[in-house]
Coordinates of C-alpha atoms in Angstrom, one line a residue:
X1201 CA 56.3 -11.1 29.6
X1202 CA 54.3 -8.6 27.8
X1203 CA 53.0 -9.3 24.6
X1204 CA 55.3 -6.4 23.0
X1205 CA 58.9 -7.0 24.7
X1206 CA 59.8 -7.8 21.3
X1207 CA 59.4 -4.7 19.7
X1208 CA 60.4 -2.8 23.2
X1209 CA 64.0 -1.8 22.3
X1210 CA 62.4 -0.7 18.3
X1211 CA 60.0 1.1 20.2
X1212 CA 62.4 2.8 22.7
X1213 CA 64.3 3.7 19.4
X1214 CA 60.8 5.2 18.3
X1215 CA 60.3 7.5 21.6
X1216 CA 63.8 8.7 21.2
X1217 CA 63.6 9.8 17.7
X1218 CA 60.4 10.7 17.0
X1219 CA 58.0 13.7 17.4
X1220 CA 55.7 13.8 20.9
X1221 CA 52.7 13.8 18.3
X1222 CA 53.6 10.6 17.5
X1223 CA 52.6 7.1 18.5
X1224 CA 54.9 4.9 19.2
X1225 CA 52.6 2.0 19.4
X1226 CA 51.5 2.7 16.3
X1227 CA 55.1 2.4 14.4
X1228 CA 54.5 -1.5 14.0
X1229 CA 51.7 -1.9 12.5
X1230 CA 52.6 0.1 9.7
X1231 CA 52.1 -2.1 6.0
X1232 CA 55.7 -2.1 4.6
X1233 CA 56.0 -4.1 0.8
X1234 CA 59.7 -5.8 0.4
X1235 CA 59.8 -6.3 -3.1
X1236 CA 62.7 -6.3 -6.4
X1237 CA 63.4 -6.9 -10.5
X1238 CA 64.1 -10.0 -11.5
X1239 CA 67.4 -9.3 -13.0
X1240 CA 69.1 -8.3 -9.4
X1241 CA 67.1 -11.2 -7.9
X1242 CA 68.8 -13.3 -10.0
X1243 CA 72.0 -12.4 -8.8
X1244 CA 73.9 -13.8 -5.8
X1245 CA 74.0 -10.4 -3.9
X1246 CA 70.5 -9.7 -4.8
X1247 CA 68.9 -13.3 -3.3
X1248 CA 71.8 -12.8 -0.2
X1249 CA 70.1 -9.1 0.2
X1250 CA 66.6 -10.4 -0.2
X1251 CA 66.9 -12.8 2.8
X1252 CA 68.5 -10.1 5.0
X1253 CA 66.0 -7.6 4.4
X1254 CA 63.4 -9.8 5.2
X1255 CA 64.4 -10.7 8.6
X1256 CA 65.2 -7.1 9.5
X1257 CA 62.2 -5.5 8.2
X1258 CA 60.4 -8.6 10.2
X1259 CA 61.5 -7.4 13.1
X1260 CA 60.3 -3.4 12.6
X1261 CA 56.4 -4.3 11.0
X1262 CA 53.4 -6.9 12.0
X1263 CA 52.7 -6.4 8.2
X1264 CA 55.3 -7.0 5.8
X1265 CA 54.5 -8.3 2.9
X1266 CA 56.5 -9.9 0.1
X1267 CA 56.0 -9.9 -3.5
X1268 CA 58.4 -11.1 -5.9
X1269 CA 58.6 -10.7 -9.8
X1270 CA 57.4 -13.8 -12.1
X1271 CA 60.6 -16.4 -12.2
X1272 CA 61.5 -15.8 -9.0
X1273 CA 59.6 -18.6 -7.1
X1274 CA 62.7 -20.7 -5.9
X1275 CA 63.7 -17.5 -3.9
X1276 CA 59.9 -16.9 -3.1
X1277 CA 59.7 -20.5 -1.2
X1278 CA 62.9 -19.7 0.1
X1279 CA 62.4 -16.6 2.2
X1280 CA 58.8 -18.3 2.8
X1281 CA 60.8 -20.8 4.9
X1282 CA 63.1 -18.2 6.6
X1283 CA 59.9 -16.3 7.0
X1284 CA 58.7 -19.2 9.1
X1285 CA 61.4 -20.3 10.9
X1286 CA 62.2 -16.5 12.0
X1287 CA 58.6 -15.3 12.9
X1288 CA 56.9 -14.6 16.1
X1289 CA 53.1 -14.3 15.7
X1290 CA 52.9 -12.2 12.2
X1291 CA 54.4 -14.5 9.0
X1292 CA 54.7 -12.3 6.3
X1293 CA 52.4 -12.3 3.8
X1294 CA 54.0 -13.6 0.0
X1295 CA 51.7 -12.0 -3.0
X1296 CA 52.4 -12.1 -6.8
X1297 CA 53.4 -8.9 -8.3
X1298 CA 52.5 -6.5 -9.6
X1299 CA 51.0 -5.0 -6.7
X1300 CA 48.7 -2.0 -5.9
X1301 CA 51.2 0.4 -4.3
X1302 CA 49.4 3.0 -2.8
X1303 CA 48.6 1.2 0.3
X1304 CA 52.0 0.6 1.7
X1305 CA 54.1 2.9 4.7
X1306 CA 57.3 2.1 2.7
X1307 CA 58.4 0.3 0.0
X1308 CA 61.9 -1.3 -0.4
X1309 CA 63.0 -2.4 -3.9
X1310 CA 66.1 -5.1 -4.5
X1311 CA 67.1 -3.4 -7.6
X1312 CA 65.1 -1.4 -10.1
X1313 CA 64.6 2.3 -10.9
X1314 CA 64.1 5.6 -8.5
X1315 CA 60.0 6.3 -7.7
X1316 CA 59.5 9.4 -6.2
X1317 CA 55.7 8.8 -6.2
X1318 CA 55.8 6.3 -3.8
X1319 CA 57.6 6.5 0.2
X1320 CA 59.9 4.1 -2.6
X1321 CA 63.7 2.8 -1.4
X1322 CA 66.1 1.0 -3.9
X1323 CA 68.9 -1.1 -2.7
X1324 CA 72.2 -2.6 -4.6
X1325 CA 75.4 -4.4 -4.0
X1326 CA 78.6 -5.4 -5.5
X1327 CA 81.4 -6.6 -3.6
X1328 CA 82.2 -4.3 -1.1
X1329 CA 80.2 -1.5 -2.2
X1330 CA 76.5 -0.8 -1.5
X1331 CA 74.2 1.6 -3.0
X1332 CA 70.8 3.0 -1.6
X1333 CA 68.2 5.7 -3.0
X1334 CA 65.3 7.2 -1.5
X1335 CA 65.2 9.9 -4.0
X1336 CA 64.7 10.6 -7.7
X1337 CA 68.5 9.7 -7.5
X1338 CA 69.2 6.1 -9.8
X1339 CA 71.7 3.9 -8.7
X1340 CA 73.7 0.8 -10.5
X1341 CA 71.9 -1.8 -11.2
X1342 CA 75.7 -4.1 -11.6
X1343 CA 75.5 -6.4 -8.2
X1344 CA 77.9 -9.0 -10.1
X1345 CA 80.8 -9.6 -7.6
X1346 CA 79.1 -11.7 -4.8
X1347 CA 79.6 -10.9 -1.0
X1348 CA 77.3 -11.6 1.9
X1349 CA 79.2 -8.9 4.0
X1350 CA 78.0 -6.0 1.3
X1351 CA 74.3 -7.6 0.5
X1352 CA 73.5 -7.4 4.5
X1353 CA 74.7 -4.1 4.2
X1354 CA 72.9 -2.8 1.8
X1355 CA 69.8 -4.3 3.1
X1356 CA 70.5 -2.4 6.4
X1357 CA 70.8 1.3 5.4
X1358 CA 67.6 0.0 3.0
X1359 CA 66.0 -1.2 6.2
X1360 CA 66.9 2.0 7.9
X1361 CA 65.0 4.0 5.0
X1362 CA 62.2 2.2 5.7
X1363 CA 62.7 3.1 9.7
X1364 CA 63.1 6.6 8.7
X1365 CA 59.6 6.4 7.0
X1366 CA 57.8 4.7 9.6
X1367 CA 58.7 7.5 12.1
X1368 CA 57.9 10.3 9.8
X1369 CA 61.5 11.5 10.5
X1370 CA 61.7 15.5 10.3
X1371 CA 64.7 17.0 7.8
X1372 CA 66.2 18.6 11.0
X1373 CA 67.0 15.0 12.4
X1374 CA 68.0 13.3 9.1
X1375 CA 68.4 12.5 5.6
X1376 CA 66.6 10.4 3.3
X1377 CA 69.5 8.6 1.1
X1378 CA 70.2 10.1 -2.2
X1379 CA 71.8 8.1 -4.7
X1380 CA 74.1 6.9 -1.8
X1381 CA 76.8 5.0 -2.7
X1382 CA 79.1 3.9 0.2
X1383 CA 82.1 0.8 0.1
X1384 CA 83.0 -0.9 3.2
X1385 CA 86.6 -1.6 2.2
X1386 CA 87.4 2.0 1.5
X1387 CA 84.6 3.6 4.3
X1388 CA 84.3 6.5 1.2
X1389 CA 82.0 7.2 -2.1
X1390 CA 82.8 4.6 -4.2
X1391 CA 82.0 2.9 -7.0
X1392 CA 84.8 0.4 -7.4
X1393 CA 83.5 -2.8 -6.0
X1394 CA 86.4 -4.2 -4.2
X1395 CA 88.5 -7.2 -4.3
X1396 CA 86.7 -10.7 -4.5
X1397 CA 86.4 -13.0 -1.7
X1398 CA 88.9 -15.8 -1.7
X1399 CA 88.0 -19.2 -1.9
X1400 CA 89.0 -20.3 1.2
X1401 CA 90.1 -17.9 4.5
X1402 CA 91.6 -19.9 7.6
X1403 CA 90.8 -18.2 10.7
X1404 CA 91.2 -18.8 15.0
X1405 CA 88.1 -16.9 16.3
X1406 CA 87.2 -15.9 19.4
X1407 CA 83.7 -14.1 18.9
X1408 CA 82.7 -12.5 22.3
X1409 CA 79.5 -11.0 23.1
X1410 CA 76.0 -12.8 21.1
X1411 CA 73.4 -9.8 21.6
X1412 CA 72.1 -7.8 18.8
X1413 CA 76.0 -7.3 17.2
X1414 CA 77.8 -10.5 17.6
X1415 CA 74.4 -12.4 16.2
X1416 CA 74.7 -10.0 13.1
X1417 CA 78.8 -11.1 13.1
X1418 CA 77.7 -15.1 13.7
X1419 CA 75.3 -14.4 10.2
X1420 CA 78.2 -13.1 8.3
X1421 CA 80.6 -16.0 9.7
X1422 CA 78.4 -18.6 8.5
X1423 CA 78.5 -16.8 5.1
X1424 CA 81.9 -16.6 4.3
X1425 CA 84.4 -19.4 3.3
X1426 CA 85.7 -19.8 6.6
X1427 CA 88.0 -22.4 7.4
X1428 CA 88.7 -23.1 11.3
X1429 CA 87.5 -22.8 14.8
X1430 CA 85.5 -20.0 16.0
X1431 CA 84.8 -19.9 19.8
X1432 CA 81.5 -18.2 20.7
X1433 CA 81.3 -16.7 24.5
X1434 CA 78.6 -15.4 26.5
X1435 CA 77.1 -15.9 29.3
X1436 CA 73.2 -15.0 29.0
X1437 CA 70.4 -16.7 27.6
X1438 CA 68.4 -15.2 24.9
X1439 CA 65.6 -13.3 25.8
X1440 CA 62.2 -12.3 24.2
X1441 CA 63.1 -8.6 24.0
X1442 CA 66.3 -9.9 22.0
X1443 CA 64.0 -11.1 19.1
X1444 CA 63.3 -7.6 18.1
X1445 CA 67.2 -6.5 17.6
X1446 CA 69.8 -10.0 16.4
X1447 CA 69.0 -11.0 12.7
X1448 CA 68.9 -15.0 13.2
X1449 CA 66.9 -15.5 16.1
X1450 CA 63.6 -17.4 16.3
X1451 CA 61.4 -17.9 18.7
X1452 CA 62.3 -21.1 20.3
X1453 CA 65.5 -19.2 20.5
X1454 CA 64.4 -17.0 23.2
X1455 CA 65.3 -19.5 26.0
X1456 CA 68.7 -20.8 24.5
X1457 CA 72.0 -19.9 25.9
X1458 CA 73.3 -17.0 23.1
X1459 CA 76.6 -18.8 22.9
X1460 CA 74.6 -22.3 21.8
X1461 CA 72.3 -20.4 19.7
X1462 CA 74.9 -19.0 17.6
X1463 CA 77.3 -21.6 17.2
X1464 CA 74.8 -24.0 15.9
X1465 CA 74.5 -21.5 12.4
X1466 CA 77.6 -22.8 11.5
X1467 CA 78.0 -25.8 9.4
X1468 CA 81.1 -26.6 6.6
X1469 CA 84.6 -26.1 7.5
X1470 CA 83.8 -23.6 10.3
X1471 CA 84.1 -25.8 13.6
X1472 CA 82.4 -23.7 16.4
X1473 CA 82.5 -24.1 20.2
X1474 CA 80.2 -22.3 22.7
X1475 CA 82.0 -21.4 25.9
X1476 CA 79.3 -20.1 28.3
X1477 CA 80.5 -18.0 30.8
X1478 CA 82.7 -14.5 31.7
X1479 CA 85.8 -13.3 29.6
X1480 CA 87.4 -13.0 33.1
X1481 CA 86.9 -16.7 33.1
X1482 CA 88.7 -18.6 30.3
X1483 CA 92.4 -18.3 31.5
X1484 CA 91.3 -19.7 34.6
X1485 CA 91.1 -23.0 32.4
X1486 CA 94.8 -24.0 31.9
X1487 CA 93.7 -25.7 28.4
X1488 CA 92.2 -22.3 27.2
X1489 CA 94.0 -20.6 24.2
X1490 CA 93.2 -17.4 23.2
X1491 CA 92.9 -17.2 19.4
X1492 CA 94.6 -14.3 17.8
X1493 CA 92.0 -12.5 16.8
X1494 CA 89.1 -11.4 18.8
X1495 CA 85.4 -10.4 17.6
X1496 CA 84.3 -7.9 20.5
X1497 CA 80.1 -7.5 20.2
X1498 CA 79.5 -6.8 23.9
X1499 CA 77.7 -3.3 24.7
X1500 CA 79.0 -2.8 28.1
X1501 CA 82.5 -0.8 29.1
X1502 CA 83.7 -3.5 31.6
X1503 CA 83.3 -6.5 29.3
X1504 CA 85.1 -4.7 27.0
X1505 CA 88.3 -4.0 29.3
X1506 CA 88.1 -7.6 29.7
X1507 CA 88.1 -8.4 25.9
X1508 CA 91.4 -6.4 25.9
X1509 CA 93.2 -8.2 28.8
X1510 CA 93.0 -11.1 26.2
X1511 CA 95.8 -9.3 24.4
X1512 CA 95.2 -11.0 21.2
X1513 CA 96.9 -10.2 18.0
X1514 CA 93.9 -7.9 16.9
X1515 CA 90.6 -7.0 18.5
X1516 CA 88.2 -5.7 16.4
X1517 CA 85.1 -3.9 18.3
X1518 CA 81.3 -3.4 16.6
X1519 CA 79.5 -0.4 18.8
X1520 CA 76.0 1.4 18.6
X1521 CA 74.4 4.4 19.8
X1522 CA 70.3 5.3 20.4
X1523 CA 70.7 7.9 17.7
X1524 CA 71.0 4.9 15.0
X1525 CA 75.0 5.8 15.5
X1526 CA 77.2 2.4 15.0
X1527 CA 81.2 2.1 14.6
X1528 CA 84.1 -0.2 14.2
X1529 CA 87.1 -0.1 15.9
X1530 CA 90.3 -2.0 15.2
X1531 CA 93.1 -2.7 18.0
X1532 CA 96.2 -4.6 16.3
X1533 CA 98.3 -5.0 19.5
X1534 CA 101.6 -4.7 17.4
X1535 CA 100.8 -0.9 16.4
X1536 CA 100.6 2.0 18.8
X1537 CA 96.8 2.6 17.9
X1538 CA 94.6 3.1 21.1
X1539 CA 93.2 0.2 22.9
X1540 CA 90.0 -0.8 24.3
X1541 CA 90.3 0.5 27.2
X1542 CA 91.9 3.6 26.5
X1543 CA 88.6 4.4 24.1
X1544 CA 86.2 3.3 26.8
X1545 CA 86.4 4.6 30.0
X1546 CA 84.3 3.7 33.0
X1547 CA 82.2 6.5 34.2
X1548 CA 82.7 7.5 38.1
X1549 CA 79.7 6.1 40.4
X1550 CA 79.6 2.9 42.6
X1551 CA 81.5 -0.5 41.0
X1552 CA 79.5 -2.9 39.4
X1553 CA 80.0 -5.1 42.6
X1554 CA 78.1 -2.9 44.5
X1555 CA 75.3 -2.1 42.1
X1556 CA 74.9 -6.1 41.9
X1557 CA 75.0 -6.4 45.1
X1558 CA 71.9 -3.5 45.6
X1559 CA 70.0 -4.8 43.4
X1560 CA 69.5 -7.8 44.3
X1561 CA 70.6 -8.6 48.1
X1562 CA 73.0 -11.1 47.3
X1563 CA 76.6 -11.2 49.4
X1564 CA 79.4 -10.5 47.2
X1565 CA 80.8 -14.1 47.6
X1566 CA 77.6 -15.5 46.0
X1567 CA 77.7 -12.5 42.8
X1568 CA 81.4 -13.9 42.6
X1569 CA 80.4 -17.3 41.3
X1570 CA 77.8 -15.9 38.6
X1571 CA 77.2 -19.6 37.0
X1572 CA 76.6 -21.2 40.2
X1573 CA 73.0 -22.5 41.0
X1574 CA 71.4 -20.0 44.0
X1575 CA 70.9 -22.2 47.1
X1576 CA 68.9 -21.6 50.3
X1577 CA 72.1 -21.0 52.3
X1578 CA 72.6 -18.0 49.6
X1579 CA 69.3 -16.4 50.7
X1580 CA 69.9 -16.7 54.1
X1581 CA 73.0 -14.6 54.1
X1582 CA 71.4 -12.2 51.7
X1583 CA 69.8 -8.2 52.4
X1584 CA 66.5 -9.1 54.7
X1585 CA 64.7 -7.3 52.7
X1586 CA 65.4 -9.2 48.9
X1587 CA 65.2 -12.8 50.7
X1588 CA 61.2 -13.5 49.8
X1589 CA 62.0 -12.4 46.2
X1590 CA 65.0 -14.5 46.2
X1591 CA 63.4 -17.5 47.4
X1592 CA 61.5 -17.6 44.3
X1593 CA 65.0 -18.3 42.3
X1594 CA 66.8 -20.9 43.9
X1595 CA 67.7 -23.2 41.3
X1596 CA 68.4 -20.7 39.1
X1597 CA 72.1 -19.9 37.7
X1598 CA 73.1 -16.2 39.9
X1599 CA 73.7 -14.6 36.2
X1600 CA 70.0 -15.0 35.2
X1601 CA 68.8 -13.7 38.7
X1602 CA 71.3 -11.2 38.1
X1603 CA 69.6 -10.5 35.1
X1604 CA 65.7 -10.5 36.3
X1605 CA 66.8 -8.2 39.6
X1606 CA 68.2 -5.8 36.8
X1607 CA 64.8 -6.2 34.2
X1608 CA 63.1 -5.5 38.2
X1609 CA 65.3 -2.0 39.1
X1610 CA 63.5 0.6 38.1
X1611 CA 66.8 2.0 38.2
X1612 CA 68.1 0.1 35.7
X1613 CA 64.9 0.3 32.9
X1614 CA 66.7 2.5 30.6
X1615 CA 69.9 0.1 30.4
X1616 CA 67.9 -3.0 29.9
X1617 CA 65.8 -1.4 27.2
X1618 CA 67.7 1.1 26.0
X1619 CA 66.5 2.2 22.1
X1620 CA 68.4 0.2 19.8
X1621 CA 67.4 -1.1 16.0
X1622 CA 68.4 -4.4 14.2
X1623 CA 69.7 -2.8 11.3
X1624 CA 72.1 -0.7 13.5
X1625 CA 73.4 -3.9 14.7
X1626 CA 73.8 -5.2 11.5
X1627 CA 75.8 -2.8 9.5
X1628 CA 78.1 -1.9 12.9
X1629 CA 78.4 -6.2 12.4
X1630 CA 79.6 -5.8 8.5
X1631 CA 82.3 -3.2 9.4
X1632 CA 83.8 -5.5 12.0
X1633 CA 83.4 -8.4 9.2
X1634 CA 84.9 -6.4 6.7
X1635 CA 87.6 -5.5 8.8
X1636 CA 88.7 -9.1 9.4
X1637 CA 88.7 -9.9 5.9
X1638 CA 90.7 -7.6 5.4
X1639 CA 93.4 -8.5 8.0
X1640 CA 93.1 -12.0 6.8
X1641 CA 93.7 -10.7 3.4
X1642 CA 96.7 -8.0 3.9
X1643 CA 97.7 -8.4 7.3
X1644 CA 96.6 -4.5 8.1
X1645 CA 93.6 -2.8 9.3
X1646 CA 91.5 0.2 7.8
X1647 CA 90.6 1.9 11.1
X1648 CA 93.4 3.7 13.3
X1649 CA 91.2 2.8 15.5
X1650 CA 87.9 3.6 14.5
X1651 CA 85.3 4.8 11.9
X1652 CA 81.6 6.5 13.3
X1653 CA 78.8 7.1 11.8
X1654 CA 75.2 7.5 12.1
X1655 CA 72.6 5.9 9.9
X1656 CA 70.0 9.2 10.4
X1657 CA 72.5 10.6 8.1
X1658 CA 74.0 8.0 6.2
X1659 CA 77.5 6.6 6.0
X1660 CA 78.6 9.3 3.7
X1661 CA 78.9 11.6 6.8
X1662 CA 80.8 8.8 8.9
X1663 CA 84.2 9.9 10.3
X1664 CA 87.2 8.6 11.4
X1665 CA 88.3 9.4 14.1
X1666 CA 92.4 8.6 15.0
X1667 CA 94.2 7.6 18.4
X1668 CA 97.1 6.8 19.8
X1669 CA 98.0 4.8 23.0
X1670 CA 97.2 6.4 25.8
X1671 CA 100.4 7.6 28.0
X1672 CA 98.5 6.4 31.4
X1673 CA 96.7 3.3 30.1
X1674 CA 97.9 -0.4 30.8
X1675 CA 98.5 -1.0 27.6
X1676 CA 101.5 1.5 27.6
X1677 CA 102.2 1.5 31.7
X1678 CA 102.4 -2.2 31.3
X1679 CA 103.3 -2.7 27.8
X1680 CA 106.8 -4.9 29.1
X1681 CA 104.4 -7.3 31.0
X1682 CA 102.2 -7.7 28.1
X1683 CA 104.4 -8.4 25.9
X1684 CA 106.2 -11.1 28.2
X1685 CA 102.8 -12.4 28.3
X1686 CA 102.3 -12.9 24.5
X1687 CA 105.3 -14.2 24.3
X1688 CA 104.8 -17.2 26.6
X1689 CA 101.1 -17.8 24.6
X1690 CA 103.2 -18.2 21.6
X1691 CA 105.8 -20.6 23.6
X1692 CA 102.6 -23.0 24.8

């Protein structure tokens, strides 16, 4: 591994967005100061915020540094100790304020007052609504309803100011945020902050997919006042080049299985189990139950077909985009709202099967059994040509050879490290959280089926975009079948 794989999907992000005259190496090594007043500190939402911004912004800068107001040094040792845990190489550096601010790339302030003088962004939350300037623009100060789901995403669009300034982003590509005030229960301008968490919420999870989304959604799970079993799929391992996008992980994370990983952030009421493998895989077990709700984080087309063959009471989808796009999609099964695989359709071109199969030699009985170990008598029957390589990998589980032949494809460079941002991840992650508290809570959705937006513009742009059932998709060709299917689940 290079020495940079971490940043290399930031980066990619970078070469996308940015002018030719720029560096792209350059873009993490900028000096970026994470700072705040002590009154929003003080608050839950304003700690909560402080934590998140500090793992996204370590994950966009080599030189971040922290400096917190006088009274704050609970917090301060704290995010000293996340700091640690969640570093690579660079810890950030914690200073006492004030602080000379002329020498920073781009401030971001939990709370305080507008500074047009300085590349300055404020953040605040209450409840469900978040607030961001990077203008002469105030916003509230008032962050007194607590919620995790808001605080992460404010320090997202914050952390995405601080993107835009690292870049040097044009005016013809985005906007700075003005006095932006965005709530994730209403997905419009406003300033009412929502209703209150309850005390307790008793949920039957199935999160599937643990890259860059579903680790923002595990954050957010651990959060909340969940009561109940959450089951946590997927079949990779982490990676280094996933350090640089999913909020939680550490180092030493980089060669755990993502469905472990995740499922040991939870602690209290939340029970979690990690199922490694394939969606397609669980009904083979006969003791396997699918939950009636469904956390979809996977960035692929086919995974996500095989989310919806669940047929679950309610899938709700995160999705992101290399133009710092991100959306949520709800799919109540009940309603006549488009499904997941009426929204994403496969492109034409060769089946996965056969691309698999290309890459890396291997017969299409041996991709069939991805968790098996690769044997000698796999290599034998494989393409002449891949057998030296493949050598080299018996032992190894076919997924993760899977995995290295793709990260080897020249072919295949711009999906494995396509551009894609933390914070991205993060606020596509409180939209789908949102959206489950909310069924929890009323029993109905607020997407029919989804909401888009991109953060070069802000989430006052974002759009909603409606859909009905396709006439030739399963879900309405096969509707009678489904049903009869759901209906035996709910016998068992």
């Amino acid at each position: 591994m290079t020495k940079e794989l971490r940043f290399s999907r930031l980066i990619a992000s970078v070469v996308e967005l940015g002018d030719q005259s720029f560096e792209p190496q350059r873009f993490t090594n900028q000096p970026v100061l994470l700072t705040g007043t002590a009154d929003v500190l003080a608050s839950d939402n304003g700690a909560e915020m402080a934590r998140c911004a500090l793992l996204l912004l370590m994950r966009m800068t080599k030189s971040l540094t922290v400096a917190l107001p006088a009274g704050q040094e609970a917090l301060k040792r704290e995010l000293r100790g996340w700091a640690l845990q969640h570093a690579w190489d660079e810890v950030p550096q914690f200073i006492c304020d004030p602080v000379d601010l002329s020498s920073y790339a781009a401030i971001l302030s939990i709370g305080g007052g507008p500074r047009a003088d300085f590349p300055w962004t404020v953040i605040t939350s209450d409840g469900w609504t978040v607030r961001v300037t990077s203008t002469a623009a105030p916003v509230s100060q008032n962050c007194e309803l607590s919620n995790p789901v808001g605080a992460l995403a404010a320090a997202s669009l914050g952390a995405g100011e601080v993107f835009k300034r690292l870049l040097g982003l044009r005016e013809d590509k985005g906007l700075f945020l003005d006095g932006c005030v965005f709530s994730l229960w209403s997905y419009v301008a406003d300033g009412a902050s929502g209703p209150a968490l309850p005390d307790v919420l008793d949920v039957d999870l199935l999160l599937a997919g643990g890259g860059a989304i579903g680790n923002g959604v595990a954050h957010l799970l651990s959060r909340l006042p969940l009561r109940g079993r959450c089951h946590i799929l997927d079949r990779q391992t982490y990676g280094e080049e996933n350090w640089g996008t999913c909020l939680r992980l550490t180092r030493s994370g980089t060669k755990d299985p993502k469905a472990n990983f995740l499922s040991a952030l939870f602690t209290g009421n939340l029970a979690a189990h990690p199922v490694r493998g394939q969606v397609e895989q669980l009904e083979e077990d006969p003791a396997w139950q699918t939950p009636p709700i469904v956390l979809s984080g996977f960035d692929n087309i086919e995974a996500r077909h095989a989310v919806q063959d669940l047929w679950p009471d309610l899938i709700i989808d995160g999705a992101l985009g290399p133009r710092l796009e991100c959306q949520v999609s709800a799919h109540p099964w009940p309603s006549r709202t488009a499904c997941l695989c009426c929204i994403f359709k496969l492109p034409a071109g060769e089946r996965a099967e056969v691309v698999q199969q290309l890459m890396t030699g291997l017969s299409p009985a041996a991709l069939a059994e991805p968790m098996r170990l690769l044997s000698e008598v796999d290599v034998a029957a494989a393409a002449p040509e891949r057998r030296e390589w493949l050598a080299e990998q018996v032992g190894k589980p076919i997924c993760s050879v899977l995995e290295a032949a793709s990260a080897l494809s020249a072919a295949s460079i711009d999906a494995g490290f396509r551009p894609s941002v933390p914070f991205v991840a993060t606020f596509s992650a409180c939209m789908m959280v949102a959206e489950l508290v909310r069924y929890l809570t009323t029993g109905a959705v607020g997407v029919e089926p989804r909401f888009f937006l991109s953060l070069l513009w802000g989430p006052q742009f974002g759009e909603h975009y409606s859909e009905d059932r396709h006439r030739n998709c399963v879900c309405t060709t096969r509707a009678a079948n489904i049903k009869k299917v759901r209906a035996a689940r709910a016998r068992a």
